[in-house]
Short mmCIF file of N, CA and C in Angstrom, two decimals:
data_model
loop_
_atom_site.label_atom_id
_atom_site.label_comp_id
_atom_site.label_asym_id
_atom_site.label_seq_id
_atom_site.Cartn_x
_atom_site.Cartn_y
_atom_site.Cartn_z
N MET A 1 0.89 -0.82 0.33
CA MET A 1 -0.27 -0.36 -0.27
C MET A 1 0.41 0.91 0.37
N ALA A 2 0.83 2.53 -0.73
CA ALA A 2 1.11 3.43 -0.93
C ALA A 2 1.07 4.29 0.20
N LEU A 3 2.20 4.21 1.60
CA LEU A 3 1.43 5.60 2.09
C LEU A 3 1.46 7.01 1.53
N THR A 4 0.49 7.23 2.25
CA THR A 4 0.37 9.07 2.29
C THR A 4 0.03 9.06 3.14
N ASN A 5 -0.22 10.65 3.17
CA ASN A 5 -0.62 11.90 4.58
C ASN A 5 -2.03 11.67 5.22
N ASN A 6 -3.15 10.90 4.19
CA ASN A 6 -4.06 10.07 4.85
C ASN A 6 -4.49 8.33 5.25
N VAL A 7 -3.84 8.13 4.30
CA VAL A 7 -3.33 6.74 5.44
C VAL A 7 -2.80 7.00 6.59
N PHE A 8 -1.62 7.65 6.76
CA PHE A 8 -0.82 7.57 8.17
C PHE A 8 -1.75 8.74 8.45
N LYS A 9 -2.79 9.58 8.97
CA LYS A 9 -3.20 9.80 9.86
C LYS A 9 -4.35 8.33 10.03
N ARG A 10 -5.05 7.93 9.24
CA ARG A 10 -6.59 7.48 8.98
C ARG A 10 -5.38 5.88 10.55
N PHE A 11 -3.96 5.92 9.79
CA PHE A 11 -2.99 4.76 11.12
C PHE A 11 -3.12 5.12 12.50
N TYR A 12 -2.75 6.62 12.12
CA TYR A 12 -2.54 7.21 13.58
C TYR A 12 -3.94 6.88 14.91
N GLU A 13 -4.32 7.52 13.57
CA GLU A 13 -5.41 7.49 14.83
C GLU A 13 -6.09 6.20 15.45
N GLU A 14 -6.55 5.51 14.36
CA GLU A 14 -6.97 3.64 14.35
C GLU A 14 -6.40 2.84 15.78
N PRO A 15 -7.18 2.44 16.76
CA PRO A 15 -7.40 1.63 17.76
C PRO A 15 -6.19 0.39 17.18
N LYS A 16 -4.87 0.18 17.54
CA LYS A 16 -3.37 -1.20 17.18
C LYS A 16 -3.80 -1.77 18.24
N VAL A 17 -3.20 -2.87 18.44
CA VAL A 17 -2.53 -3.51 18.95
C VAL A 17 -1.08 -4.46 19.17
N ILE A 18 -0.33 -4.84 20.14
CA ILE A 18 0.45 -5.06 20.31
C ILE A 18 -0.34 -7.08 21.58
N GLU A 19 0.09 -7.45 20.47
CA GLU A 19 -0.30 -8.82 21.06
C GLU A 19 0.93 -9.36 22.03
N ASP A 20 2.02 -8.70 21.78
CA ASP A 20 3.38 -9.92 22.22
C ASP A 20 3.73 -9.52 23.58
N ASP A 21 4.31 -10.30 24.50
CA ASP A 21 5.03 -8.97 26.00
C ASP A 21 6.60 -9.17 25.40
N ILE A 22 6.74 -7.77 26.35
CA ILE A 22 7.63 -6.20 26.27
C ILE A 22 8.78 -6.28 26.81
N SER A 23 9.17 -6.46 26.77
CA SER A 23 10.87 -6.24 28.14
C SER A 23 12.19 -5.32 26.89
N TRP A 24 12.56 -5.35 27.29
CA TRP A 24 14.04 -4.11 27.30
C TRP A 24 14.96 -5.37 27.70
N LYS A 25 15.94 -5.45 27.22
CA LYS A 25 17.06 -5.46 27.29
C LYS A 25 18.60 -5.44 27.13
N SER A 26 19.75 -5.70 26.91
CA SER A 26 20.33 -5.41 27.47
C SER A 26 21.09 -5.24 26.60
N GLU A 27 21.63 -4.00 25.72
CA GLU A 27 22.73 -4.71 24.78
C GLU A 27 24.39 -3.86 24.53
N GLY A 28 24.85 -3.53 26.07
CA GLY A 28 26.03 -3.32 26.51
C GLY A 28 26.05 -2.05 26.30
N SER A 29 27.38 -1.42 27.69
CA SER A 29 27.38 0.26 27.95
C SER A 29 26.03 1.16 27.60
N GLY A 30 25.44 -0.03 28.80
CA GLY A 30 24.25 1.36 29.47
C GLY A 30 23.32 1.52 28.82
N ARG A 31 23.56 0.81 27.62
CA ARG A 31 22.40 0.46 25.97
C ARG A 31 21.57 -0.73 26.26
N PHE A 32 20.13 -0.10 26.44
CA PHE A 32 18.68 -1.27 26.47
C PHE A 32 17.54 -0.59 25.10
N VAL A 33 17.18 -1.95 24.36
CA VAL A 33 16.15 -1.81 24.23
C VAL A 33 14.53 -2.54 23.97
N ILE A 34 14.20 -1.87 23.01
CA ILE A 34 13.04 -2.84 22.57
C ILE A 34 13.06 -3.54 20.96
N LYS A 35 12.79 -4.24 21.01
CA LYS A 35 13.31 -4.79 19.26
C LYS A 35 12.00 -5.12 19.05
N ASP A 36 11.86 -5.05 17.16
CA ASP A 36 11.15 -6.72 16.88
C ASP A 36 9.38 -6.96 17.11
N VAL A 37 8.93 -5.40 18.10
CA VAL A 37 7.51 -5.59 18.29
C VAL A 37 6.56 -5.53 16.34
N ASN A 38 5.14 -6.41 17.13
CA ASN A 38 5.02 -6.75 15.52
C ASN A 38 3.76 -5.61 16.19
N ILE A 39 3.53 -4.16 14.83
CA ILE A 39 1.52 -3.37 16.02
C ILE A 39 0.60 -4.26 14.39
N VAL A 40 -0.11 -4.52 15.02
CA VAL A 40 -1.60 -4.81 14.33
C VAL A 40 -2.53 -3.37 14.45
N SER A 41 -2.43 -3.36 13.06
CA SER A 41 -3.46 -2.68 12.37
C SER A 41 -4.51 -3.40 11.80
N ASN A 42 -5.43 -2.37 11.01
CA ASN A 42 -6.93 -2.58 10.32
C ASN A 42 -6.29 -1.48 8.98
N VAL A 43 -5.94 -0.17 9.10
CA VAL A 43 -5.79 0.11 8.05
C VAL A 43 -4.39 -0.21 7.50
N LEU A 44 -3.31 -0.97 7.53
CA LEU A 44 -2.07 -1.20 6.71
C LEU A 44 -2.53 -2.48 6.90
N HIS A 45 -3.15 -3.23 6.93
CA HIS A 45 -3.61 -4.67 7.03
C HIS A 45 -2.94 -5.26 6.40
N ASN A 46 -2.37 -7.01 7.63
CA ASN A 46 -1.83 -7.30 6.65
C ASN A 46 -0.05 -7.05 5.87
N GLU A 47 0.33 -5.63 6.46
CA GLU A 47 1.86 -5.07 6.46
C GLU A 47 2.46 -5.54 7.95
N ASP A 48 4.01 -4.84 7.49
CA ASP A 48 4.67 -4.76 8.00
C ASP A 48 5.31 -4.21 8.66
N ILE A 49 4.86 -3.58 10.34
CA ILE A 49 4.77 -2.33 11.20
C ILE A 49 5.29 -3.01 12.73
N ARG A 50 6.82 -1.91 12.85
CA ARG A 50 7.59 -2.78 14.39
C ARG A 50 7.63 -1.93 14.82
N LEU A 51 7.71 -1.96 16.67
CA LEU A 51 7.49 -0.92 17.48
C LEU A 51 9.06 -1.45 17.67
N TYR A 52 9.59 -0.60 18.16
CA TYR A 52 11.65 -0.66 18.59
C TYR A 52 12.44 1.23 19.79
N CYS A 53 12.44 -0.09 20.71
CA CYS A 53 12.91 1.16 21.25
C CYS A 53 14.20 1.26 22.03
N THR A 54 15.17 2.77 22.72
CA THR A 54 15.98 2.19 23.20
C THR A 54 16.25 3.11 23.92
N GLN A 55 17.69 3.08 25.01
CA GLN A 55 16.75 3.71 26.14
C GLN A 55 19.19 3.29 26.39
N ASN A 56 19.41 4.71 26.91
CA ASN A 56 20.39 4.47 27.44
C ASN A 56 21.40 5.34 28.54
N ILE A 57 22.64 5.46 28.67
CA ILE A 57 22.79 5.37 29.64
C ILE A 57 22.28 7.18 30.64
N PHE A 58 22.73 7.91 29.59
CA PHE A 58 21.97 9.55 29.71
C PHE A 58 20.20 10.17 30.00
N ASN A 59 19.87 8.15 29.70
CA ASN A 59 18.18 8.28 29.78
C ASN A 59 17.75 8.71 28.97
N ASN A 60 17.96 9.03 28.21
CA ASN A 60 18.00 9.42 26.67
C ASN A 60 17.12 8.54 25.80
N PHE A 61 15.75 8.24 25.71
CA PHE A 61 14.95 7.31 25.15
C PHE A 61 15.05 8.10 23.65
N ALA A 62 14.46 6.64 22.86
CA ALA A 62 13.48 6.90 21.43
C ALA A 62 12.15 5.64 21.65
N PHE A 63 10.80 5.69 21.03
CA PHE A 63 9.78 4.78 20.81
C PHE A 63 9.58 5.14 19.14
N ILE A 64 10.40 3.98 18.76
CA ILE A 64 9.21 4.40 17.11
C ILE A 64 9.21 3.40 16.61
N ILE A 65 7.56 4.07 15.47
CA ILE A 65 6.90 2.59 15.00
C ILE A 65 7.54 3.52 13.17
N VAL A 66 7.83 1.54 12.45
CA VAL A 66 8.21 1.57 11.56
C VAL A 66 7.77 0.72 10.27
N TYR A 67 7.20 1.68 9.49
CA TYR A 67 6.40 0.38 8.74
C TYR A 67 7.31 0.70 7.71
N TYR A 68 7.20 -1.11 6.72
CA TYR A 68 8.85 -1.99 6.31
C TYR A 68 7.54 -2.21 5.63
N GLY A 69 7.13 -1.10 4.05
CA GLY A 69 6.88 -1.47 2.60
C GLY A 69 7.10 -1.50 1.69
N GLU A 70 7.35 -0.88 0.21
CA GLU A 70 8.07 -0.63 -0.39
C GLU A 70 9.79 -1.05 -0.07
N GLU A 71 9.85 0.56 1.67
CA GLU A 71 11.21 0.84 1.86
C GLU A 71 11.05 0.90 3.55
N LYS A 72 12.25 1.16 4.20
CA LYS A 72 11.06 1.80 5.85
C LYS A 72 11.26 2.65 6.61
N ILE A 73 10.05 3.30 6.36
CA ILE A 73 9.30 4.22 6.57
C ILE A 73 9.19 4.68 7.64
N VAL A 74 9.64 5.02 8.68
CA VAL A 74 9.50 5.81 10.01
C VAL A 74 7.70 7.10 10.29
N LEU A 75 7.04 5.68 10.86
CA LEU A 75 5.53 6.60 11.36
C LEU A 75 6.02 7.45 12.08
N VAL A 76 6.73 7.17 12.93
CA VAL A 76 6.06 7.70 14.58
C VAL A 76 7.53 7.72 15.70
N LYS A 77 8.06 9.23 15.64
CA LYS A 77 9.28 9.21 16.94
C LYS A 77 9.40 9.77 18.14
N TYR A 78 9.28 9.33 19.17
CA TYR A 78 9.67 10.18 19.82
C TYR A 78 11.12 10.17 20.28
N ASP A 79 12.07 11.53 20.79
CA ASP A 79 13.45 11.16 20.61
C ASP A 79 13.72 12.29 22.27
N LYS A 80 13.36 12.51 23.77
CA LYS A 80 14.06 12.69 23.86
C LYS A 80 15.22 13.99 23.65
N LYS A 81 16.19 12.97 22.68
CA LYS A 81 17.71 13.02 22.37
C LYS A 81 17.93 15.40 21.65
N ILE A 82 18.61 15.81 22.50
CA ILE A 82 17.84 17.11 21.90
C ILE A 82 18.32 17.42 20.60
N HIS A 83 18.25 18.60 19.63
CA HIS A 83 19.03 18.91 18.88
C HIS A 83 19.73 19.47 19.04
N PRO A 84 21.05 19.89 18.77
CA PRO A 84 21.61 21.56 18.96
C PRO A 84 21.14 22.47 18.91
N PRO A 85 21.10 23.83 19.30
CA PRO A 85 20.78 24.67 18.52
C PRO A 85 20.49 25.45 17.36
N ASP A 86 20.89 25.12 16.09
CA ASP A 86 21.60 25.75 15.36
C ASP A 86 19.89 25.05 14.44
N PHE A 87 19.46 23.82 14.78
CA PHE A 87 19.30 22.21 14.08
C PHE A 87 17.46 23.41 13.63
N ILE A 88 17.43 23.22 12.26
CA ILE A 88 15.66 23.79 12.04
C ILE A 88 15.38 22.85 11.50
N ASP A 89 13.84 22.76 12.30
CA ASP A 89 13.03 21.47 11.20
C ASP A 89 12.80 22.03 9.90
N LYS A 90 12.75 20.85 8.70
CA LYS A 90 12.62 21.56 7.54
C LYS A 90 11.31 21.49 6.78
N CYS A 91 10.90 20.81 7.45
CA CYS A 91 9.31 20.85 7.65
C CYS A 91 8.64 21.58 8.33
N SER A 92 8.51 21.85 9.85
CA SER A 92 7.66 22.57 10.56
C SER A 92 8.87 24.13 10.75
N GLY A 93 9.57 24.54 9.64
CA GLY A 93 11.32 26.19 10.22
C GLY A 93 11.25 26.43 11.85
N ASN A 94 10.31 24.75 12.47
CA ASN A 94 10.80 25.16 13.78
C ASN A 94 12.11 24.80 14.13
N SER A 95 12.38 25.74 15.15
CA SER A 95 13.94 25.01 15.98
C SER A 95 13.26 23.96 16.89
N ILE A 96 14.76 22.74 16.98
CA ILE A 96 13.83 22.29 18.30
C ILE A 96 14.83 21.51 18.62
N THR A 97 14.98 21.85 20.00
CA THR A 97 15.80 21.98 21.07
C THR A 97 15.55 21.39 22.36
N GLU A 98 14.35 21.09 21.60
CA GLU A 98 13.99 19.66 23.20
C GLU A 98 13.15 18.51 22.78
N PRO A 99 13.13 17.95 24.03
CA PRO A 99 12.23 16.50 22.93
C PRO A 99 11.82 16.66 22.01
N HIS A 100 11.29 16.01 21.16
CA HIS A 100 10.33 15.71 20.02
C HIS A 100 9.41 14.55 19.42
N LYS A 101 8.51 14.61 18.92
CA LYS A 101 8.85 13.48 18.57
C LYS A 101 8.23 13.67 16.57
N HIS A 102 9.27 12.46 15.41
CA HIS A 102 8.60 12.92 14.21
C HIS A 102 7.26 12.59 13.77
N TYR A 103 6.67 12.89 13.39
CA TYR A 103 5.82 12.73 12.03
C TYR A 103 5.31 12.48 11.35
N PHE A 104 5.22 11.26 10.74
CA PHE A 104 5.61 10.54 9.17
C PHE A 104 4.57 12.05 8.28
N LYS A 105 5.38 12.57 7.58
CA LYS A 105 4.78 13.80 6.89
C LYS A 105 5.45 13.90 5.12
N GLU A 106 4.68 13.78 4.24
CA GLU A 106 4.80 12.98 2.77
C GLU A 106 5.72 14.05 2.31
N ASN A 107 6.80 13.23 1.84
CA ASN A 107 8.16 14.12 0.45
C ASN A 107 8.37 15.03 1.70
N CYS A 108 8.25 14.92 3.27
CA CYS A 108 9.82 14.86 4.30
C CYS A 108 10.23 13.75 5.15
N PRO A 109 11.09 13.29 4.36
CA PRO A 109 12.70 13.17 4.74
C PRO A 109 12.50 13.53 6.58
N GLY A 110 12.34 11.75 7.41
CA GLY A 110 12.23 12.30 8.49
C GLY A 110 11.04 12.53 9.04
N GLY A 111 10.44 13.14 7.78
CA GLY A 111 9.37 13.16 9.11
C GLY A 111 9.10 15.35 9.82
N ILE A 112 7.46 15.24 9.57
CA ILE A 112 7.38 16.89 10.28
C ILE A 112 8.10 16.90 12.52
N ARG A 113 8.56 17.17 12.29
CA ARG A 113 8.81 17.70 14.32
C ARG A 113 8.34 18.15 15.19
N LYS A 114 7.51 17.85 15.99
CA LYS A 114 7.05 18.72 17.12
C LYS A 114 7.98 18.33 18.42
N VAL A 115 7.71 18.96 19.34
CA VAL A 115 8.83 19.81 21.08
C VAL A 115 6.92 18.76 21.68
N ILE A 116 7.86 18.00 22.55
CA ILE A 116 7.19 16.88 23.08
C ILE A 116 6.61 18.10 24.30
N PRO A 117 5.12 18.57 24.75
CA PRO A 117 4.94 19.07 26.05
C PRO A 117 5.48 18.23 27.07
N SER A 118 6.32 19.45 28.33
CA SER A 118 6.94 18.27 29.60
C SER A 118 5.27 18.01 30.25
N HIS A 119 4.07 17.90 30.03
CA HIS A 119 3.29 17.94 30.54
C HIS A 119 3.12 17.00 29.68
N GLU A 120 3.44 16.41 28.43
CA GLU A 120 2.07 15.11 27.81
C GLU A 120 3.07 13.74 27.72
N ILE A 121 4.53 14.05 27.45
CA ILE A 121 5.93 12.57 28.24
C ILE A 121 6.57 13.24 28.80
N ASP A 122 6.31 12.16 30.20
CA ASP A 122 6.87 11.82 30.81
C ASP A 122 8.55 12.15 30.52
N ARG A 123 9.63 13.28 31.00
CA ARG A 123 10.73 12.30 30.57
C ARG A 123 11.97 12.11 31.27
N ASN A 124 11.61 11.79 32.74
CA ASN A 124 12.25 11.02 33.56
C ASN A 124 12.70 10.20 33.62
N ASP A 125 11.00 9.97 33.49
CA ASP A 125 10.87 8.01 33.94
C ASP A 125 9.47 7.79 32.31
N VAL A 126 11.57 6.53 31.49
CA VAL A 126 10.63 5.80 30.10
C VAL A 126 10.28 4.64 30.04
N ASN A 127 8.96 3.80 31.44
CA ASN A 127 8.33 3.17 32.03
C ASN A 127 7.33 4.12 31.78
N ARG A 128 7.44 5.69 32.18
CA ARG A 128 5.97 6.12 31.93
C ARG A 128 5.49 7.02 31.17
N ALA A 129 6.98 6.95 30.55
CA ALA A 129 6.74 7.97 29.21
C ALA A 129 6.46 6.38 27.26
N PHE A 130 6.68 5.29 27.82
CA PHE A 130 6.50 4.87 26.88
C PHE A 130 5.46 4.07 27.14
N MET A 131 4.73 4.21 28.07
CA MET A 131 3.15 4.06 28.06
C MET A 131 2.33 5.40 27.77
N GLN A 132 2.58 6.41 27.58
CA GLN A 132 1.80 6.96 27.75
C GLN A 132 2.14 7.30 26.11
N PHE A 133 2.84 7.00 25.64
CA PHE A 133 4.04 7.06 24.16
C PHE A 133 2.43 6.28 23.02
N LEU A 134 1.44 4.66 24.24
CA LEU A 134 1.26 3.68 23.73
C LEU A 134 -0.12 4.18 23.71
N ASP A 135 0.38 5.36 24.71
CA ASP A 135 -1.82 5.02 24.63
C ASP A 135 -2.12 7.06 24.04
N GLU A 136 -0.37 8.03 23.80
CA GLU A 136 -1.73 8.94 22.51
C GLU A 136 -1.06 7.91 20.96
N CYS A 137 -0.56 6.78 20.80
CA CYS A 137 -0.91 6.47 19.98
C CYS A 137 -1.73 5.45 19.77
N ASN A 138 -3.36 5.53 20.24
CA ASN A 138 -3.46 4.15 20.24
C ASN A 138 -3.35 2.67 20.18
N ILE A 139 -1.90 2.06 21.03
CA ILE A 139 -1.88 0.89 21.29
C ILE A 139 -2.65 0.91 22.45
N ARG A 140 -3.10 -0.43 21.40
CA ARG A 140 -3.11 -1.22 23.36
C ARG A 140 -2.24 -2.45 23.51
N LEU A 141 -1.35 -2.47 24.51
CA LEU A 141 -0.99 -4.13 24.47
C LEU A 141 -1.30 -4.71 25.68
N LEU A 142 -1.33 -6.57 24.96
CA LEU A 142 -2.11 -7.15 25.38
C LEU A 142 -0.96 -7.75 26.37
N GLY A 143 0.27 -7.89 25.77
CA GLY A 143 1.05 -9.36 26.31
C GLY A 143 1.28 -8.53 27.69
N GLU A 144 2.48 -8.57 27.91
CA GLU A 144 2.88 -8.52 28.99
C GLU A 144 4.18 -6.87 29.80
N TYR A 145 4.08 -6.29 29.83
CA TYR A 145 5.17 -5.71 29.51
C TYR A 145 6.35 -5.62 31.56
N GLU A 146 7.88 -5.69 31.07
CA GLU A 146 8.49 -6.16 31.82
C GLU A 146 9.92 -4.90 31.55
N LYS A 147 8.92 -3.99 32.90
CA LYS A 147 10.11 -2.17 33.62
C LYS A 147 11.19 -2.46 32.77
N LEU A 148 11.67 -1.19 33.08
CA LEU A 148 12.85 -0.57 32.51
C LEU A 148 13.56 -0.17 34.92
N SER A 149 14.19 -0.71 34.70
CA SER A 149 14.50 -0.80 36.55
C SER A 149 14.32 0.63 36.22
N ILE A 150 13.49 1.23 37.26
CA ILE A 150 14.01 2.44 38.10
C ILE A 150 15.16 3.36 38.67
N ILE A 151 15.54 2.45 38.86
CA ILE A 151 17.10 2.02 39.60
C ILE A 151 18.09 2.65 39.18
N ARG A 152 18.03 1.94 37.69
CA ARG A 152 19.15 1.69 37.38
C ARG A 152 18.90 3.05 36.49
N GLN A 153 18.35 4.41 35.73
CA GLN A 153 18.14 4.48 35.17
C GLN A 153 18.49 6.17 36.24
N THR A 154 17.86 5.89 37.84
CA THR A 154 18.48 6.77 38.28
C THR A 154 20.32 7.06 38.64
N SER A 155 19.88 5.47 39.46
CA SER A 155 21.98 5.89 40.01
C SER A 155 22.35 5.64 37.95
N LEU A 156 22.68 5.28 37.16
CA LEU A 156 22.69 5.47 36.47
C LEU A 156 23.52 7.49 36.39
N MET A 157 21.66 7.95 35.82
CA MET A 157 22.57 9.72 35.87
C MET A 157 23.25 10.18 36.89
N GLN A 158 23.18 9.79 37.79
CA GLN A 158 23.42 10.01 39.71
C GLN A 158 25.15 9.86 39.73
N PHE A 159 25.60 8.27 39.19
CA PHE A 159 26.43 8.42 38.62
C PHE A 159 27.67 8.88 38.07
N TYR A 160 26.18 9.43 36.68
CA TYR A 160 26.93 10.16 35.30
C TYR A 160 27.46 12.77 36.15
N SER A 161 26.26 12.51 36.79
CA SER A 161 26.70 13.29 37.73
C SER A 161 27.78 13.81 38.01
N GLU A 162 27.71 12.77 39.31
CA GLU A 162 29.45 13.09 40.40
C GLU A 162 30.24 12.66 39.83
N GLU A 163 30.57 12.31 38.44
CA GLU A 163 31.44 12.29 37.79
C GLU A 163 31.93 13.48 37.37
N LEU A 164 31.05 14.24 36.89
CA LEU A 164 31.07 15.38 35.96
C LEU A 164 31.91 16.23 37.01
N LYS A 165 30.86 16.99 38.50
CA LYS A 165 31.84 17.39 39.40
C LYS A 165 33.27 18.22 39.22
#
């Protein structure tokens, strides 16, 4: 199916499900990931849609929904890592110096970026932010979710902060 702005909007707004269990896996060097989780959609029925998530030692996280059609296309991405002050989103014309969302838009490589308001997605707790992301994207998790340890998130940031002093 050709991905258009209209198809994306219908996909984004429709109720979707994840039937699998989800857990964070270590990739070493303080990096954790959720990989290769299938998202079931009626709009993009029988299409390969996957969820990927990352979190690093600085508690930067990204939640990414990818569509594998004729080419790999990022549909939605929430990215806590910020761009430098001189970065301007080519599609929106906005400076993006805070955690932000990418939404698919035709003829916009990387999609259109919008700042995530701090009251909308928790910037400190990756588990809470992940659930907020699923909720906003209309994704219901039918499987179990194995949380990333809050102690791990906090202690790594404290350790790193102490090293900077």
